[in-house]
Amino acid sequence: MKNKVLYILLASILACLTVLAQDEPTITLKNGLKMKVLTPEEEWVIVHKGTERPYTGIYYDHKE
């Protein structure tokens, strides 16, 4: 009985994940690989190195 419940739970989780994965826009490269299209914020951080300088953030010297 437990195995059937676990199997049904696993199957439903996998079904949900495949539906969620289809909603994301992707691009296909020449070699057949698929990549997710970056959001503007992800592009700023990855491509343009848009992060704050070390030890300058608002939580650096934060004490409670």
Backbone as CSV, one residue per row, in Angstrom:
resi,resn,N_x,N_y,N_z,CA_x,CA_y,CA_z,C_x,C_y,C_z
1,MET,0.821,-1.196,0.000,0.000,0.000,0.000,0.869,1.266,0.000
2,LYS,1.907,1.267,0.841,2.779,2.451,0.915,3.483,2.693,-0.421
3,ASN,3.870,1.605,-1.087,4.570,1.747,-2.361,3.669,2.395,-3.409
4,LYS,2.392,2.043,-3.403,1.466,2.631,-4.372,1.277,4.116,-4.111
5,VAL,1.177,4.489,-2.844,1.007,5.902,-2.495,2.249,6.693,-2.894
6,LEU,3.426,6.146,-2.613,4.664,6.830,-2.988,4.797,6.944,-4.501
7,TYR,4.402,5.895,-5.215,4.472,5.917,-6.673,3.541,6.987,-7.245
8,ILE,2.332,7.070,-6.722,1.376,8.073,-7.186,1.876,9.476,-6.867
9,LEU,2.443,9.662,-5.679,2.983,10.964,-5.286,4.145,11.362,-6.195
10,LEU,5.039,10.435,-6.453,6.180,10.719,-7.322,5.728,11.038,-8.746
11,ALA,4.767,10.294,-9.251,4.264,10.536,-10.600,3.598,11.905,-10.709
12,SER,2.859,12.307,-9.685,2.206,13.615,-9.731,3.212,14.749,-9.645
13,ILE,4.264,14.573,-8.857,5.306,15.604,-8.758,6.023,15.747,-10.095
14,LEU,6.359,14.621,-10.721,7.029,14.682,-12.021,6.145,15.317,-13.080
15,ALA,4.851,15.039,-13.030,3.938,15.646,-13.990,3.883,17.156,-13.806
16,CYS,3.867,17.614,-12.573,3.854,19.057,-12.310,5.140,19.716,-12.785
17,LEU,6.265,19.057,-12.564,7.543,19.628,-12.985,7.635,19.742,-14.494
18,THR,7.110,18.785,-15.235,7.177,18.873,-16.689,6.286,19.988,-17.204
19,VAL,5.158,20.226,-16.550,4.275,21.327,-16.955,4.949,22.656,-16.675
20,LEU,5.587,22.786,-15.511,6.268,24.031,-15.170,7.449,24.287,-16.096
21,ALA,8.162,23.256,-16.468,9.331,23.431,-17.329,8.931,23.863,-18.733
22,GLN,7.742,23.545,-19.183,7.317,23.919,-20.521,6.949,25.391,-20.614
23,ASP,6.655,26.041,-19.496,6.231,27.432,-19.517,7.390,28.405,-19.719
24,GLU,8.616,27.978,-19.424,9.755,28.877,-19.527,10.187,29.023,-20.985
25,PRO,10.444,30.248,-21.432,10.932,30.417,-22.801,12.374,29.903,-22.918
26,THR,12.645,29.170,-23.976,13.980,28.614,-24.177,14.462,28.930,-25.583
27,ILE,15.771,28.830,-25.750,16.366,28.942,-27.078,17.142,27.656,-27.335
28,THR,17.219,27.245,-28.585,17.950,26.041,-28.957,19.220,26.448,-29.690
29,LEU,20.343,25.947,-29.203,21.631,26.254,-29.807,21.887,25.346,-31.003
30,LYS,22.950,25.625,-31.754,23.266,24.845,-32.948,23.541,23.385,-32.636
31,ASN,24.110,23.113,-31.466,24.438,21.731,-31.121,23.263,20.994,-30.479
32,GLY,22.084,21.598,-30.450,20.887,20.936,-29.953,20.580,21.175,-28.489
33,LEU,21.449,21.871,-27.774,21.188,22.155,-26.371,20.129,23.245,-26.227
34,LYS,19.284,23.091,-25.228,18.271,24.105,-24.952,18.681,24.894,-23.721
35,MET,18.522,26.202,-23.794,18.861,27.065,-22.667,17.680,27.967,-22.347
36,LYS,17.518,28.266,-21.063,16.471,29.172,-20.624,16.850,30.604,-20.988
37,VAL,15.892,31.389,-21.426,16.133,32.794,-21.744,16.268,33.556,-20.422
38,LEU,17.296,34.386,-20.323,17.545,35.125,-19.089,16.554,36.263,-18.906
39,THR,16.190,36.511,-17.645,15.395,37.686,-17.327,16.331,38.895,-17.371
40,PRO,15.807,40.121,-17.435,16.696,41.287,-17.459,17.606,41.364,-16.229
41,GLU,17.107,40.982,-15.066,17.934,41.030,-13.854,19.045,39.978,-13.915
42,GLU,18.725,38.774,-14.378,19.742,37.731,-14.512,20.805,38.143,-15.525
43,GLU,20.384,38.751,-16.619,21.340,39.204,-17.633,22.264,40.277,-17.063
44,TRP,21.723,41.206,-16.278,22.536,42.273,-15.691,23.608,41.705,-14.769
45,VAL,23.244,40.721,-13.955,24.203,40.142,-13.015,25.232,39.283,-13.735
46,ILE,24.796,38.456,-14.678,25.707,37.511,-15.331,26.555,38.178,-16.396
47,VAL,25.952,38.935,-17.285,26.672,39.486,-18.427,27.429,40.753,-18.058
48,HIS,26.764,41.641,-17.336,27.357,42.946,-17.042,27.977,43.032,-15.656
49,LYS,28.054,41.904,-14.960,28.634,41.829,-13.612,28.000,42.862,-12.684
50,GLY,26.688,42.911,-12.687,25.964,43.926,-11.930,25.720,43.567,-10.488
51,THR,26.776,43.302,-9.760,26.634,43.032,-8.328,27.319,44.141,-7.551
52,GLU,26.993,44.210,-6.280,27.615,45.260,-5.466,29.042,44.867,-5.105
53,ARG,29.845,45.849,-4.780,31.230,45.608,-4.412,31.284,44.885,-3.069
54,PRO,32.298,44.081,-2.819,32.402,43.364,-1.541,32.468,44.329,-0.359
55,TYR,31.841,43.938,0.726,31.845,44.672,1.996,31.193,46.042,1.900
56,THR,30.244,46.217,0.989,29.552,47.493,0.872,28.042,47.359,1.016
57,GLY,27.546,46.136,1.176,26.112,45.923,1.239,25.504,46.409,2.548
58,ILE,24.182,46.476,2.580,23.513,46.984,3.770,23.582,46.001,4.933
59,TYR,23.884,44.724,4.666,23.957,43.728,5.743,25.381,43.400,6.185
60,TYR,26.357,44.117,5.661,27.755,43.807,5.998,28.025,44.022,7.491
61,ASP,27.665,45.141,8.024,27.956,45.457,9.431,26.691,45.396,10.276
62,HIS,25.789,44.494,9.938,24.505,44.388,10.613,24.629,43.546,11.870
63,LYS,24.220,44.082,12.977,24.210,43.349,14.241,22.839,43.497,14.875
64,GLU,22.347,42.411,15.417,21.015,42.490,16.038,21.111,42.737,17.510
